[in-house]
């Protein structure tokens, strides 16, 4: 077992490995696999899914590290607004004492106490004022 681990480690030297884009690709692969095997049973979806898996595998074994890093940066840049929304939603679901809003001008997250009714919020970063129901 130790020998296997060491040979995998030496195989991965100089290779790109794992990143956020690959994580999303693999999660999509697993979800699509399950959905397709239960509901759709569609050959085209299956082929697309195998393609997604091959891309993820290719990326993690790739030795062109700067190219893979660039792809991940593009992915992170494109999904930034969406990831911010998800993180605000997570905040608002877990922390009942506070509510998080996104500044309409500079997109900074602003946390305010909850259950205060309609309040005027001043963004700490750009000083823009906006009203929300907390
Ligand atoms: Zn702002």
CSV table of C-alpha atoms and ligand atoms in Angstrom, one decimal:
chain,number,residue,atom,x,y,z
A,1,UNK,CA,0.0,0.0,0.0
A,2,UNK,CA,2.9,2.3,0.9
A,3,UNK,CA,4.7,1.4,-2.3
A,4,UNK,CA,1.5,2.2,-4.3
A,5,UNK,CA,1.2,5.6,-2.7
A,6,UNK,CA,4.8,6.4,-3.3
A,7,UNK,CA,4.6,5.4,-7.0
A,8,UNK,CA,1.4,7.5,-7.4
A,9,UNK,CA,3.3,10.4,-5.7
A,10,UNK,CA,6.2,10.1,-8.1
A,11,UNK,CA,3.8,9.8,-11.0
A,12,UNK,CA,2.2,13.1,-10.1
A,13,UNK,CA,5.5,15.1,-9.8
A,14,UNK,CA,5.4,17.9,-12.3
A,15,UNK,CA,1.7,17.4,-13.1
A,16,UNK,CA,-1.0,19.9,-12.4
A,17,UNK,CA,-3.2,18.0,-9.9
A,18,UNK,CA,-6.4,19.4,-8.5
A,19,UNK,CA,-8.1,22.8,-8.6
A,20,UNK,CA,-11.6,24.4,-8.2
A,21,UNK,CA,-12.5,23.9,-11.9
A,22,UNK,CA,-11.6,20.2,-11.7
A,23,UNK,CA,-13.7,19.9,-8.5
A,24,UNK,CA,-16.7,21.3,-10.3
A,25,UNK,CA,-16.1,19.1,-13.4
A,26,UNK,CA,-15.9,15.9,-11.2
A,27,UNK,CA,-19.0,16.9,-9.1
A,28,UNK,CA,-20.9,17.5,-12.4
A,29,UNK,CA,-19.7,14.2,-13.7
A,30,UNK,CA,-21.0,12.3,-10.6
A,31,UNK,CA,-24.3,14.2,-10.5
A,32,UNK,CA,-24.9,13.7,-14.2
A,33,UNK,CA,-24.0,10.0,-13.9
A,34,UNK,CA,-26.5,9.4,-11.1
A,35,UNK,CA,-29.3,11.5,-12.8
A,36,UNK,CA,-28.7,9.8,-16.2
A,37,UNK,CA,-28.7,6.3,-14.8
A,38,UNK,CA,-31.9,6.8,-12.8
A,39,UNK,CA,-33.9,9.2,-15.0
A,40,UNK,CA,-32.7,10.1,-18.5
A,41,UNK,CA,-30.9,6.9,-19.6
A,42,UNK,CA,-29.7,8.9,-22.6
A,43,UNK,CA,-26.7,7.9,-24.6
A,44,UNK,CA,-25.8,11.5,-25.7
A,45,UNK,CA,-25.8,12.6,-22.0
A,46,UNK,CA,-23.6,9.6,-21.2
A,47,UNK,CA,-21.1,10.5,-24.0
A,48,UNK,CA,-21.0,14.2,-22.8
A,49,UNK,CA,-20.4,13.0,-19.3
A,50,UNK,CA,-17.5,10.7,-20.2
A,51,UNK,CA,-16.1,13.7,-22.1
A,52,UNK,CA,-16.4,15.8,-18.9
A,53,UNK,CA,-14.5,13.1,-16.9
A,54,UNK,CA,-11.8,12.8,-19.5
A,55,UNK,CA,-11.3,16.6,-19.5
A,56,UNK,CA,-11.0,16.6,-15.7
A,57,UNK,CA,-8.5,13.6,-15.8
A,58,UNK,CA,-6.5,15.3,-18.6
A,59,UNK,CA,-6.3,18.5,-16.6
A,60,UNK,CA,-5.0,16.9,-13.4
A,61,UNK,CA,-2.4,14.8,-15.2
A,62,UNK,CA,-1.3,17.7,-17.5
A,63,UNK,CA,2.2,18.9,-17.3
A,64,UNK,CA,1.3,22.3,-18.8
A,65,UNK,CA,0.8,23.8,-15.4
A,66,UNK,CA,0.6,27.5,-16.4
A,67,UNK,CA,-2.1,26.8,-19.0
A,68,UNK,CA,-4.2,24.8,-16.5
A,69,UNK,CA,-3.8,27.5,-13.9
A,70,UNK,CA,-5.0,30.1,-16.5
A,71,UNK,CA,-8.1,28.0,-17.2
A,72,UNK,CA,-8.8,27.9,-13.5
A,73,UNK,CA,-8.4,31.6,-13.2
A,74,UNK,CA,-10.9,32.2,-16.0
A,75,UNK,CA,-13.4,29.8,-14.4
A,76,UNK,CA,-13.0,31.6,-11.1
A,77,UNK,CA,-13.5,35.0,-12.7
A,78,UNK,CA,-16.6,34.0,-14.6
A,79,UNK,CA,-18.2,32.3,-11.6
A,80,UNK,CA,-17.3,35.0,-9.1
A,81,UNK,CA,-20.8,36.7,-9.0
A,82,UNK,CA,-22.5,33.3,-8.7
A,83,UNK,CA,-20.1,32.1,-6.0
A,84,UNK,CA,-20.7,35.4,-4.1
A,85,UNK,CA,-24.5,34.9,-4.3
A,86,UNK,CA,-24.1,31.3,-2.9
A,87,UNK,CA,-21.9,32.5,-0.1
A,88,UNK,CA,-24.4,35.2,0.8
A,89,UNK,CA,-27.2,32.6,0.8
A,90,UNK,CA,-25.1,30.3,3.0
A,91,UNK,CA,-24.4,33.2,5.4
A,92,UNK,CA,-28.1,34.1,5.6
A,93,UNK,CA,-29.1,30.5,6.2
A,94,UNK,CA,-26.6,29.8,9.0
A,95,UNK,CA,-26.4,33.1,10.8
A,96,UNK,CA,-29.9,34.1,12.0
A,97,UNK,CA,-28.6,37.1,14.0
A,98,UNK,CA,-27.3,38.9,10.9
A,99,UNK,CA,-28.2,39.4,7.3
A,100,UNK,CA,-25.8,39.9,4.5
A,101,UNK,CA,-26.4,42.1,1.5
A,102,UNK,CA,-24.3,42.9,-1.5
A,103,UNK,CA,-23.5,46.6,-2.2
A,104,UNK,CA,-25.2,47.5,-5.5
A,105,UNK,CA,-22.2,49.8,-6.4
A,106,UNK,CA,-19.0,47.9,-5.5
A,107,UNK,CA,-20.3,44.3,-4.8
A,108,UNK,CA,-18.9,44.3,-1.3
A,109,UNK,CA,-20.6,42.0,1.2
A,110,UNK,CA,-22.2,44.1,4.0
A,111,UNK,CA,-23.4,42.3,7.2
A,112,UNK,CA,-26.2,44.0,9.2
A,113,UNK,CA,-28.1,42.9,12.3
A,114,UNK,CA,-31.4,41.1,11.3
A,115,UNK,CA,-35.0,41.7,12.2
A,116,UNK,CA,-34.7,45.5,12.4
A,117,UNK,CA,-37.2,46.3,9.7
A,118,UNK,CA,-36.4,48.6,6.9
A,119,UNK,CA,-32.9,50.0,7.4
A,120,UNK,CA,-30.5,52.3,5.6
A,121,UNK,CA,-27.2,50.6,5.0
A,122,UNK,CA,-24.0,52.4,4.2
A,123,UNK,CA,-21.4,50.4,2.4
A,124,UNK,CA,-18.1,50.4,4.4
A,125,UNK,CA,-16.0,50.3,1.3
A,126,UNK,CA,-17.6,52.8,-1.1
A,127,UNK,CA,-19.9,54.8,1.3
A,128,UNK,CA,-22.9,54.2,-1.0
A,129,UNK,CA,-26.2,54.2,0.9
A,130,UNK,CA,-29.0,51.8,0.1
A,131,UNK,CA,-32.1,50.6,2.0
A,132,UNK,CA,-33.1,47.0,2.7
A,133,UNK,CA,-35.5,45.1,4.9
A,134,UNK,CA,-33.4,43.2,7.5
B,1,LIG,ZN1,-20.0,49.6,-1.9
